[in-house]
mmCIF file of C-alpha atoms in Angstrom:
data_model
loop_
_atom_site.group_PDB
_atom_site.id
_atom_site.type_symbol
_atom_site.label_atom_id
_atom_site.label_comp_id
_atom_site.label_asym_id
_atom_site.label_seq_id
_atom_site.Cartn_x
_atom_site.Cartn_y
_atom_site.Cartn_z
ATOM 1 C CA UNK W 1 233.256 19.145 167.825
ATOM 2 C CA UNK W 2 233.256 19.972 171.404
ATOM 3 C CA UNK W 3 233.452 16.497 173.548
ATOM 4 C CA UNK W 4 231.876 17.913 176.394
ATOM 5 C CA UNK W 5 232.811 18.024 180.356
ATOM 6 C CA UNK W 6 235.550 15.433 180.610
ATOM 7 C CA UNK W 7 236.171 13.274 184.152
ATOM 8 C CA UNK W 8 238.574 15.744 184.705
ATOM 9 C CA UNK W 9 235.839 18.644 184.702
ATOM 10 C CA UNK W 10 233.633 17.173 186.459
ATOM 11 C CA UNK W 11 235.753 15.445 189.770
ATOM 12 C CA UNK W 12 236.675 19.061 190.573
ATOM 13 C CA UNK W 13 233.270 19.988 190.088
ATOM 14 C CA UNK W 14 232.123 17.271 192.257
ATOM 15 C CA UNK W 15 234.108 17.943 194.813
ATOM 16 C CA UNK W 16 232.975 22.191 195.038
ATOM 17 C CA UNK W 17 229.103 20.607 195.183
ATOM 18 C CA UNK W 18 229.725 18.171 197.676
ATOM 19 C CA UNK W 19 231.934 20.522 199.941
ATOM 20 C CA UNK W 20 228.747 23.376 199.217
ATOM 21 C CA UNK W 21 226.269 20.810 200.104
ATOM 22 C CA UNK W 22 227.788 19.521 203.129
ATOM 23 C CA UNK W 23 227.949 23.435 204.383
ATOM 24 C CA UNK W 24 224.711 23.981 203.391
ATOM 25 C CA UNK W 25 223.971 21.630 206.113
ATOM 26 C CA UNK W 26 225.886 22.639 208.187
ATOM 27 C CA UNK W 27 224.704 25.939 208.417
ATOM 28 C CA UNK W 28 220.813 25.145 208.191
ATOM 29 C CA UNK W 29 221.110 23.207 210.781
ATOM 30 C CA UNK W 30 222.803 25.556 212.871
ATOM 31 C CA UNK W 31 219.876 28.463 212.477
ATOM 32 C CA UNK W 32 216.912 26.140 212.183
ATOM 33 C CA UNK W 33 218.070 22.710 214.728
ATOM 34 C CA UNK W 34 217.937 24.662 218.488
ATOM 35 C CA UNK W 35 214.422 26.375 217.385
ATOM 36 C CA UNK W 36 212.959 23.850 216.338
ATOM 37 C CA UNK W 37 213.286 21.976 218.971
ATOM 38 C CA UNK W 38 212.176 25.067 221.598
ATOM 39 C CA UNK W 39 209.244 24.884 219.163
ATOM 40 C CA UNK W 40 208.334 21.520 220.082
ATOM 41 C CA UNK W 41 208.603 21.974 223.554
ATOM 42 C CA UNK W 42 206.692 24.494 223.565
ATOM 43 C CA UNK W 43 203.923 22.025 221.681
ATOM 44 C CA UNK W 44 204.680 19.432 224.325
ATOM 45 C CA UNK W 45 203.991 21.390 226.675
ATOM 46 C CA UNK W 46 200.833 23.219 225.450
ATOM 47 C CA UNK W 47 199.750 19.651 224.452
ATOM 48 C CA UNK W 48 200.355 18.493 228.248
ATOM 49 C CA UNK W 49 198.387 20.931 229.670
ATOM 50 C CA UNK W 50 195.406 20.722 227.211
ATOM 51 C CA UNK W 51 194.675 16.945 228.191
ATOM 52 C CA UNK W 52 195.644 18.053 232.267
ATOM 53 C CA UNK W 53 192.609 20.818 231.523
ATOM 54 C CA UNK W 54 190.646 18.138 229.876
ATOM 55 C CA UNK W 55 190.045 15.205 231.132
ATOM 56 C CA UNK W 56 187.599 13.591 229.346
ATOM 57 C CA UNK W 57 190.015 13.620 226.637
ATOM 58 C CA UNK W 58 193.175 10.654 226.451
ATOM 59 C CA UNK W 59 195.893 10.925 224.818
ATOM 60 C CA UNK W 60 194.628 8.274 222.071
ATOM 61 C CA UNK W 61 191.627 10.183 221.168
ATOM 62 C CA UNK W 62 193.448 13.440 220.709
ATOM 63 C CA UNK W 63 195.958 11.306 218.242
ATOM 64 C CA UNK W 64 193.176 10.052 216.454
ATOM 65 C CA UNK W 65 191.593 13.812 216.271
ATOM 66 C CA UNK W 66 195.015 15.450 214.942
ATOM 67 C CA UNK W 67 195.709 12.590 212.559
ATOM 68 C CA UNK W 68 192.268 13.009 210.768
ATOM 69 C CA UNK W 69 192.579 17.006 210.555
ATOM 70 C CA UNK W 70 196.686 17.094 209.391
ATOM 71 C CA UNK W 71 195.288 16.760 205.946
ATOM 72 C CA UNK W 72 192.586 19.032 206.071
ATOM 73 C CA UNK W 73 194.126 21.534 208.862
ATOM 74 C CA UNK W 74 192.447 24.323 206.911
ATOM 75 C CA UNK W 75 188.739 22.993 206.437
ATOM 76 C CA UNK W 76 189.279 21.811 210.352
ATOM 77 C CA UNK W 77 189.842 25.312 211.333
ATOM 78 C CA UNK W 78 186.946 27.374 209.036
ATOM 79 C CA UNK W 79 184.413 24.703 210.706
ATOM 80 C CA UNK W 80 186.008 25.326 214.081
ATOM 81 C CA UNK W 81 185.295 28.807 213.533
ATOM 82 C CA UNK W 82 181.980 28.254 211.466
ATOM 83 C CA UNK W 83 183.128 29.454 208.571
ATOM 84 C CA UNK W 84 181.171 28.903 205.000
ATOM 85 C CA UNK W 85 182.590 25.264 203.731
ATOM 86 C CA UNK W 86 183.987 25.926 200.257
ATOM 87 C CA UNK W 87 186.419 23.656 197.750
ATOM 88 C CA UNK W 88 189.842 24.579 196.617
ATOM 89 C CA UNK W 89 189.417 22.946 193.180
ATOM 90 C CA UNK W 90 186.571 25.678 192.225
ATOM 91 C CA UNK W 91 188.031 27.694 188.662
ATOM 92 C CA UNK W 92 190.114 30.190 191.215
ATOM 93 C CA UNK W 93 191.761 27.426 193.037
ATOM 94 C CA UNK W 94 192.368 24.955 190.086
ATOM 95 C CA UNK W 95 193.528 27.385 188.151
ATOM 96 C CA UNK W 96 196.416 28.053 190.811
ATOM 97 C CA UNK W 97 196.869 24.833 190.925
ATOM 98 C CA UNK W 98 197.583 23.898 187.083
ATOM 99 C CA UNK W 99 199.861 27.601 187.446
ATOM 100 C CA UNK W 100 202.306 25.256 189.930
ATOM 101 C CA UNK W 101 201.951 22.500 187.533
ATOM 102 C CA UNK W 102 203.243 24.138 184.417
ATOM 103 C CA UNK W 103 205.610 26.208 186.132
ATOM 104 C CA UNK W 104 207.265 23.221 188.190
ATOM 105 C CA UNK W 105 206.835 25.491 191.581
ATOM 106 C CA UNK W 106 204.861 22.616 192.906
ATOM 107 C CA UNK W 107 204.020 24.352 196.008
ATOM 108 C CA UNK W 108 202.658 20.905 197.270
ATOM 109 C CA UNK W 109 199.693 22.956 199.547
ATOM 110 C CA UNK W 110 196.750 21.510 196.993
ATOM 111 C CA UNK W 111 197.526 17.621 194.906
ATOM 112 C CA UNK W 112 195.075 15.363 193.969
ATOM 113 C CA UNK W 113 193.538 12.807 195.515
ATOM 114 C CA UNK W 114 191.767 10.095 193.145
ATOM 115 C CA UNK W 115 193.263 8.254 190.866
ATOM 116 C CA UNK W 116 191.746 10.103 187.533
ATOM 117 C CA UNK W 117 193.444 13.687 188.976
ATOM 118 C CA UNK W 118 196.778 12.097 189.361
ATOM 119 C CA UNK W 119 196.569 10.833 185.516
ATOM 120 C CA UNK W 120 195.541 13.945 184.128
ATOM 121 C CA UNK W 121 198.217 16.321 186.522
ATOM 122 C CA UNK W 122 200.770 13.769 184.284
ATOM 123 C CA UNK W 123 199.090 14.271 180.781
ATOM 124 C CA UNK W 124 198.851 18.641 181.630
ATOM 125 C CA UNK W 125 202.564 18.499 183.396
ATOM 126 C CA UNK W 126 203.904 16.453 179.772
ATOM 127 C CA UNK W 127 202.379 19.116 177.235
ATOM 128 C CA UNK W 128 202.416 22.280 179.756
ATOM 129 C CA UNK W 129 205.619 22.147 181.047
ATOM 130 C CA UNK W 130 207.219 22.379 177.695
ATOM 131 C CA UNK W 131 204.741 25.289 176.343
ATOM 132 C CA UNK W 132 205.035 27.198 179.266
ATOM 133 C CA UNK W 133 208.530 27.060 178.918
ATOM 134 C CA UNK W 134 208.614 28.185 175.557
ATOM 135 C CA UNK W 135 206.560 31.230 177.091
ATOM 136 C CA UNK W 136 209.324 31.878 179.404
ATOM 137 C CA UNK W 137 211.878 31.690 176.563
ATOM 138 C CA UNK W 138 209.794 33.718 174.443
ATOM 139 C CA UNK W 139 209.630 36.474 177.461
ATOM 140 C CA UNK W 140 213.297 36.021 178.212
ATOM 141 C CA UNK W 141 214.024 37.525 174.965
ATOM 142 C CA UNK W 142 212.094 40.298 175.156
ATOM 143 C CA UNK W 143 213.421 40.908 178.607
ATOM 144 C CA UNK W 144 216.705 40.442 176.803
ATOM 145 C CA UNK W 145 215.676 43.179 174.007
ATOM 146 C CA UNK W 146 214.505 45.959 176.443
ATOM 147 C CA UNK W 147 217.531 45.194 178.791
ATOM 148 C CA UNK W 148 219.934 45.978 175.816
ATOM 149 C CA UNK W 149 218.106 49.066 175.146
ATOM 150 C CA UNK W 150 218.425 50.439 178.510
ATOM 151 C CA UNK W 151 222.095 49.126 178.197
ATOM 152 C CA UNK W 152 222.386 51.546 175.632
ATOM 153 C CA UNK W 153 221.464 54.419 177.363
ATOM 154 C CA UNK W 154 223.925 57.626 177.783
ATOM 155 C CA UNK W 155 223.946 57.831 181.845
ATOM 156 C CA UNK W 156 227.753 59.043 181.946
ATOM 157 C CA UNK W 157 228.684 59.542 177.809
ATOM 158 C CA UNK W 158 232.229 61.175 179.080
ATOM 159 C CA UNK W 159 233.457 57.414 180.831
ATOM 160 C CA UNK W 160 232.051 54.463 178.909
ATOM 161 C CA UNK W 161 232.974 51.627 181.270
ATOM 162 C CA UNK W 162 231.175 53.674 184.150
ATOM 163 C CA UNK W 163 228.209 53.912 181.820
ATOM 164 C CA UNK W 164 228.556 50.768 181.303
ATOM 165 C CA UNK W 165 228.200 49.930 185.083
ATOM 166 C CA UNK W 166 225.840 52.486 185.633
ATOM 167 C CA UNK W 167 223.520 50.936 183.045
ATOM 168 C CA UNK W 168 224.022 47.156 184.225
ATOM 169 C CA UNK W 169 223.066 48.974 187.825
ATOM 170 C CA UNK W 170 219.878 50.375 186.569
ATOM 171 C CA UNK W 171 218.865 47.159 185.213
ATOM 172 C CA UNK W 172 219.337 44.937 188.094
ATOM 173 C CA UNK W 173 217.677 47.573 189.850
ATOM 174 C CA UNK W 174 214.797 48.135 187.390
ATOM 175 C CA UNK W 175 214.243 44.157 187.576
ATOM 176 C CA UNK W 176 214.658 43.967 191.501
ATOM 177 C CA UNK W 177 211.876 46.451 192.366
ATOM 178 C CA UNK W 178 209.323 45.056 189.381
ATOM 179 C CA UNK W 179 209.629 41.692 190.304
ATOM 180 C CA UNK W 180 210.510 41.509 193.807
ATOM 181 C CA UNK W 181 209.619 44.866 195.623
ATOM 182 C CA UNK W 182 206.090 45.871 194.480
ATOM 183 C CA UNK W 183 205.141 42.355 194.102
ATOM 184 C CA UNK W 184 206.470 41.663 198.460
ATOM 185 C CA UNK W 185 204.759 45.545 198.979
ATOM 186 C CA UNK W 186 201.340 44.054 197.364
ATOM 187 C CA UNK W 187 201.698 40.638 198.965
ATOM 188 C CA UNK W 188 202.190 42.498 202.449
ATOM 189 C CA UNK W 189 198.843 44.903 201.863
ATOM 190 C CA UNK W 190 196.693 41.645 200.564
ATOM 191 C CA UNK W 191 198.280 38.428 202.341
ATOM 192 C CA UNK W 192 199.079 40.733 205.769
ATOM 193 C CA UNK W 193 202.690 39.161 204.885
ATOM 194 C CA UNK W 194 205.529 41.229 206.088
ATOM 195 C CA UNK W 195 208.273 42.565 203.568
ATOM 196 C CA UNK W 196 211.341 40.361 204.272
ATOM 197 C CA UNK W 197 208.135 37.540 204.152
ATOM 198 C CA UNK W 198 207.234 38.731 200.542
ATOM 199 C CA UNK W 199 210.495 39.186 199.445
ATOM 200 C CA UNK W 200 211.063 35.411 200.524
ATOM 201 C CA UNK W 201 207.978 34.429 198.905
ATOM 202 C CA UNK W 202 209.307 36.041 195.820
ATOM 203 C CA UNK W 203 212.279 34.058 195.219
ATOM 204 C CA UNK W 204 210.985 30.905 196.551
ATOM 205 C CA UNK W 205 208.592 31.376 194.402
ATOM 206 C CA UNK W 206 210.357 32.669 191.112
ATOM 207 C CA UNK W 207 213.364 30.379 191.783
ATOM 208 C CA UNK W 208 210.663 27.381 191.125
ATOM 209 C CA UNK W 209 212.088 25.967 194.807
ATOM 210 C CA UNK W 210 208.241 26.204 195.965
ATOM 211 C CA UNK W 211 208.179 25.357 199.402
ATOM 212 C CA UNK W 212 204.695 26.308 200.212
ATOM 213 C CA UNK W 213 205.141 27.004 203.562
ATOM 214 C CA UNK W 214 203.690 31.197 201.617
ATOM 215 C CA UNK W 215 201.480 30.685 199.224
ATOM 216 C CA UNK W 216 200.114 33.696 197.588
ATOM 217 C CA UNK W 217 196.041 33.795 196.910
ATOM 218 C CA UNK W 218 194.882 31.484 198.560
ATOM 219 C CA UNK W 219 194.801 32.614 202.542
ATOM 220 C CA UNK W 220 192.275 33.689 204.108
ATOM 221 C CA UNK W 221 193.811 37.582 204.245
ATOM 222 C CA UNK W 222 193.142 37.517 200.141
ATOM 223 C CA UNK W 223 190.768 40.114 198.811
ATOM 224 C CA UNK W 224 187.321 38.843 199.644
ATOM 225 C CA UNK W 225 185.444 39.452 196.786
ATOM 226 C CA UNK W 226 185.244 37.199 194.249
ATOM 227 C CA UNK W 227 186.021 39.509 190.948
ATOM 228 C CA UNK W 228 188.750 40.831 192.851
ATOM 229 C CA UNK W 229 190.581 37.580 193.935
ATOM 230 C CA UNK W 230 190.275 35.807 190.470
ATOM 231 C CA UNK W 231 191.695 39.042 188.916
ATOM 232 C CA UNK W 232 194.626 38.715 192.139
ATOM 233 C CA UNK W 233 195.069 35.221 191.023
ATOM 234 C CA UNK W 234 195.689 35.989 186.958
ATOM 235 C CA UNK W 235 198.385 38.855 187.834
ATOM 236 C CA UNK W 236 200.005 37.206 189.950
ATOM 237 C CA UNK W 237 200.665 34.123 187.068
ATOM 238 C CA UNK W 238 201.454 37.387 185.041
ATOM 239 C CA UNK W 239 204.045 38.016 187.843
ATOM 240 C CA UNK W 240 205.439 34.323 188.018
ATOM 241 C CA UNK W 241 205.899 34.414 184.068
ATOM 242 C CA UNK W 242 207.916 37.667 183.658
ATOM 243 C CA UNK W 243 209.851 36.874 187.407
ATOM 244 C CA UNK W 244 210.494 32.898 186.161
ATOM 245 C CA UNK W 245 211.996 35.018 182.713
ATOM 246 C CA UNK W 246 214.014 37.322 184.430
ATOM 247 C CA UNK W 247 214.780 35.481 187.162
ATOM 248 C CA UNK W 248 216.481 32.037 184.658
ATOM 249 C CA UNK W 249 218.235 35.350 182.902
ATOM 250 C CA UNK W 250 219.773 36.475 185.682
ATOM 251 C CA UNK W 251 220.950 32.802 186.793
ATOM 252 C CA UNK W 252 221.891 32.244 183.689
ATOM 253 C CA UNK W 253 224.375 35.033 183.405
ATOM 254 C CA UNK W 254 226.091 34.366 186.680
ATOM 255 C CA UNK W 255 226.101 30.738 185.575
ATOM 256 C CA UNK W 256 227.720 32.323 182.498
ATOM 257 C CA UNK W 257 230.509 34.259 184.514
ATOM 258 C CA UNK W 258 231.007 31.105 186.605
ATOM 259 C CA UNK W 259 231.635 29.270 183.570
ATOM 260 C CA UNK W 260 234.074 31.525 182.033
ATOM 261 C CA UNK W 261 236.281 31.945 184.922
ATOM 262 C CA UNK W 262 236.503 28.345 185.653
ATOM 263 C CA UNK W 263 237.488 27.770 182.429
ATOM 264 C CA UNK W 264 239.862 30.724 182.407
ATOM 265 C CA UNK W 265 241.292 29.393 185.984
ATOM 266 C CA UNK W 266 241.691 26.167 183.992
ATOM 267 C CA UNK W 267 243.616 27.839 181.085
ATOM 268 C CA UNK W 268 246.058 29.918 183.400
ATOM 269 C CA UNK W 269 246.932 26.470 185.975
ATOM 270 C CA UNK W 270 247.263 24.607 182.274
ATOM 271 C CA UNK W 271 249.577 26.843 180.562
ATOM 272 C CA UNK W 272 251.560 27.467 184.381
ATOM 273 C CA UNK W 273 252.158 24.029 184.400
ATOM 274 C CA UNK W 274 253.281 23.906 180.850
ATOM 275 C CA UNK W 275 255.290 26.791 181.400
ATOM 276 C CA UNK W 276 256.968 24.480 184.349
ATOM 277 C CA UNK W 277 256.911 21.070 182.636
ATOM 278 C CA UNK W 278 258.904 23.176 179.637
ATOM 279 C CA UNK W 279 261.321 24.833 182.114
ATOM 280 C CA UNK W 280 261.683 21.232 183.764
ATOM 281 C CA UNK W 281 262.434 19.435 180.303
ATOM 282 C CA UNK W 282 264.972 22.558 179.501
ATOM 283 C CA UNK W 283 266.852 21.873 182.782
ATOM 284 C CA UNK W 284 266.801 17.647 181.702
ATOM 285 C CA UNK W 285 268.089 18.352 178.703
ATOM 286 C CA UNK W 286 270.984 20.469 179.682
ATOM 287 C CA UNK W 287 272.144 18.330 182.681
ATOM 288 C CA UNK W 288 272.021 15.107 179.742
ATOM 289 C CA UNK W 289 274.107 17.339 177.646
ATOM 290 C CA UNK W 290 276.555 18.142 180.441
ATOM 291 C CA UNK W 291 276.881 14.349 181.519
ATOM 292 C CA UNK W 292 276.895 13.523 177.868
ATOM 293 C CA UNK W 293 280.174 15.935 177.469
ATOM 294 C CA UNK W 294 281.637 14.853 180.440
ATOM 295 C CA UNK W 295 281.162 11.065 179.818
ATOM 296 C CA UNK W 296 282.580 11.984 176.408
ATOM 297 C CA UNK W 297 285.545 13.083 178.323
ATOM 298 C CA UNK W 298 286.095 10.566 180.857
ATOM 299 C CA UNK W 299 285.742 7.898 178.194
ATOM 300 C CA UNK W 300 288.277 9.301 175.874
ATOM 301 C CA UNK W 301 290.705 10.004 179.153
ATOM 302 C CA UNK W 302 290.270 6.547 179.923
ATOM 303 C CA UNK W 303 290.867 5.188 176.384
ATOM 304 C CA UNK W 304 294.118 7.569 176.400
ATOM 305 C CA UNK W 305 295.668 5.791 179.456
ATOM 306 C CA UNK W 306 294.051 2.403 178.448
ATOM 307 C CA UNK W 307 296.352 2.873 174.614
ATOM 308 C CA UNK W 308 299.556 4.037 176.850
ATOM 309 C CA UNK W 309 298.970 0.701 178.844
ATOM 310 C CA UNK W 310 299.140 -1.568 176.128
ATOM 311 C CA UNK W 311 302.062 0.427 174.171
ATOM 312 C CA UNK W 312 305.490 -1.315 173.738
ATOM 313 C CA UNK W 313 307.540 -0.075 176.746
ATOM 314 C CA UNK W 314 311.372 0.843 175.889
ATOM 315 C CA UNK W 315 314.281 -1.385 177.532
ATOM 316 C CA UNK W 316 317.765 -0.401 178.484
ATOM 317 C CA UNK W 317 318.841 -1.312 175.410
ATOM 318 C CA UNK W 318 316.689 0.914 173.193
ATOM 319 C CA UNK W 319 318.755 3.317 171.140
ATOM 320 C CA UNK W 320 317.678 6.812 170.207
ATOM 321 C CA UNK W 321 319.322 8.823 167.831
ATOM 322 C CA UNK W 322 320.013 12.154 166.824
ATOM 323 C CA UNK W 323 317.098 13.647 164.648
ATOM 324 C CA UNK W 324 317.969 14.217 160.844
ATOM 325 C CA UNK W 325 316.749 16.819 158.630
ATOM 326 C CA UNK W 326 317.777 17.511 155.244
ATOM 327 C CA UNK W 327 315.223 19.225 151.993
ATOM 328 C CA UNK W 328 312.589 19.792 155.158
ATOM 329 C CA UNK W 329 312.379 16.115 155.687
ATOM 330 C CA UNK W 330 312.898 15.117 159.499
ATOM 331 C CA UNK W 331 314.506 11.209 159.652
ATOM 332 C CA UNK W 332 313.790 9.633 162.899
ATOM 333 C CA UNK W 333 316.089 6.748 163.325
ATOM 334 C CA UNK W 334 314.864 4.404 166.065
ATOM 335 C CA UNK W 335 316.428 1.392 167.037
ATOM 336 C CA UNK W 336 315.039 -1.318 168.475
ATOM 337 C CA UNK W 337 316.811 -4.110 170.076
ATOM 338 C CA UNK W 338 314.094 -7.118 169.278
ATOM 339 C CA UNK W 339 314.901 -10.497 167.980
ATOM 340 C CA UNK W 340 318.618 -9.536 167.228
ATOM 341 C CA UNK W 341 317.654 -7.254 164.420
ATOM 342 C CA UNK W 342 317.570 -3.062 163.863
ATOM 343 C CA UNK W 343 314.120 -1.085 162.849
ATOM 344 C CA UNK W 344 314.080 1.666 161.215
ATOM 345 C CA UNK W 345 310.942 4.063 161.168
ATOM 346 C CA UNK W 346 310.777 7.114 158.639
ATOM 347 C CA UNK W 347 308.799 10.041 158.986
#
């Protein structure tokens, strides 16, 4: 059984998160820090010269006017303009709503506000979320299906890894201008959006990051009649299904190829520093042999000299004689001059 990501998985992977968070910041607040603030300067200012223009108006009362529109900032500016008054939770607009519900895009644009609509966005988000993501699963395979047939396709039958290529090309491609290209064309003809602005849209969208600053059906560029807009509204949850299906496929699989060559970078450092540890045990093992054999050495050099040092030294009058042989047997006479009395050894 598989234990699962280990401390030792996940501090690395820690670490790479942190370090891509941290840059992140870094670099969004690079692009977006300096305009911002020209931004508000440019509101200071505008602000400034409104109450110098107006002076029947403090500064208090226009703080108490902006406060009491930021909430309704687009009702405020359809009355400004007389505009018909109209709610956002008719069918069209609720319907959009429970679509960023299920989905989890939570655009944040449209929420409720008593106490009844919060309990019953819980009790939709607990059984929706989970069907509608059986819906995406269910899509995902078929996606899945029709991607393997293309896969299959002969483009270049003479070189199969450049068919191979070739085919993986044609579906990125295929899924790229379905999901993202005529979708950012249509939203720039209907939502007077321009194409790097639908293309953003798109993925904010599809990606479920939702940040609602582009919201799709629900600006005042939409198609105006009625018919038309609800049918806008239903294709474009179409849209969001398929996009959400390909779009977790396509994260998936580089998630996927992540995976795999972390876990192959993992297997290479192991086995290099097994390969190293071995080499390093080899070379222990050896040098202990060589000290071994050469404290064998010393120790039997020293034990030679140490026996010489203790053996019975020869005086003056020590006699050797002349070596006997007779039948092959050698008779060493040696004479030793202790206690008054002659030795004789044999050999």
């Amino acid at each position: 059984m598989d234990p699962g990501p280990t401390w030792k998985k996940m501090l690395p992977l820690s670490i790479i998160v942190i370090i891509f968070l941290c840059t992140g910041a870094l670099v969004f607040s690079a692009l977006e820090g300096d305009p911002e603030l020209e931004r508000r300067q440019v509101l200071r200012e505008y602000l400034n010269r409104f109450l110098r223009n107006h002076t029947c108006i403090d500064s208090d009362e226009l703080h108490e006017l902006l406060s009491e529109v930021d909430t309704e900032i687009n009702f405020a500016l359809r009355m400004i303009r007389n505009k018909t008054i109209y709610t956002q939770w008719d069918f069209s607009g609720s319907f959009s709503f429970v679509i960023t519900v299920v989905t989890t895009i939570g655009y944040g644009n449209l929420a409720p506000r008593t106490g009844l609509g919060k309990v019953a966005v819980v009790v939709f988000a607990f059984i929706g979320i989970p069907i509608t993501m059986i819906m995406i699963s269910y899509i995902g395979q078929v996606l899945t299906r029709l991607s393997k047939r293309v896969n299959k396709c002969n483009l270049c039958s003479s070189k199969p890894m450049v068919n191979k290529v070739l085919n993986i090309v044609l579906i990125i491609t295929l899924g790229i201008t379905m999901l993202f290209g005529i979708p950012a064309f249509i939203f720039n003809q209907v939502e007077k959006w321009d194409f790097l602005e639908g293309l953003y849209y798109c993925f904010v969208t599809l990606s479920t990051i939702g940040f609602g600053d582009y919201i799709a059906a629900i600006s005042e560029n939409r198609l105006s009649d009625r018919g038309a807009g609800d049918v806008y509204r239903v294709v474009t949850y179409v849209w969001i299904l398929f996009g959400l299906s390909y779009l977790s496929l396509v994260i998936s699989y580089i998630t996927e190829v992540f995976i795999k060559k972390a876990e192959k970078m993992e297997n290479f450092t192991k086995n290099k520093f097994e390969n190293e540890i071995n080499k390093l045990q080899d070379e222990i093992t050896k040098t202990k042999r060589t000290v071994q054999q050469k404290a064998s050495t010393v120790k039997t050099s020293v034990n030679r000299k140490m026996r010489d040092s203790h053996s019975p030294k020869l005086t003056r009058g020590d006699a050797l004689d002349q070596k006997d042989t007779k039948n092959g047997v050698q008779l060493l006479r040696v004479t030793f001059m202790s206690e008054g009395r002659d030795n004789t050894v044999c050999s």
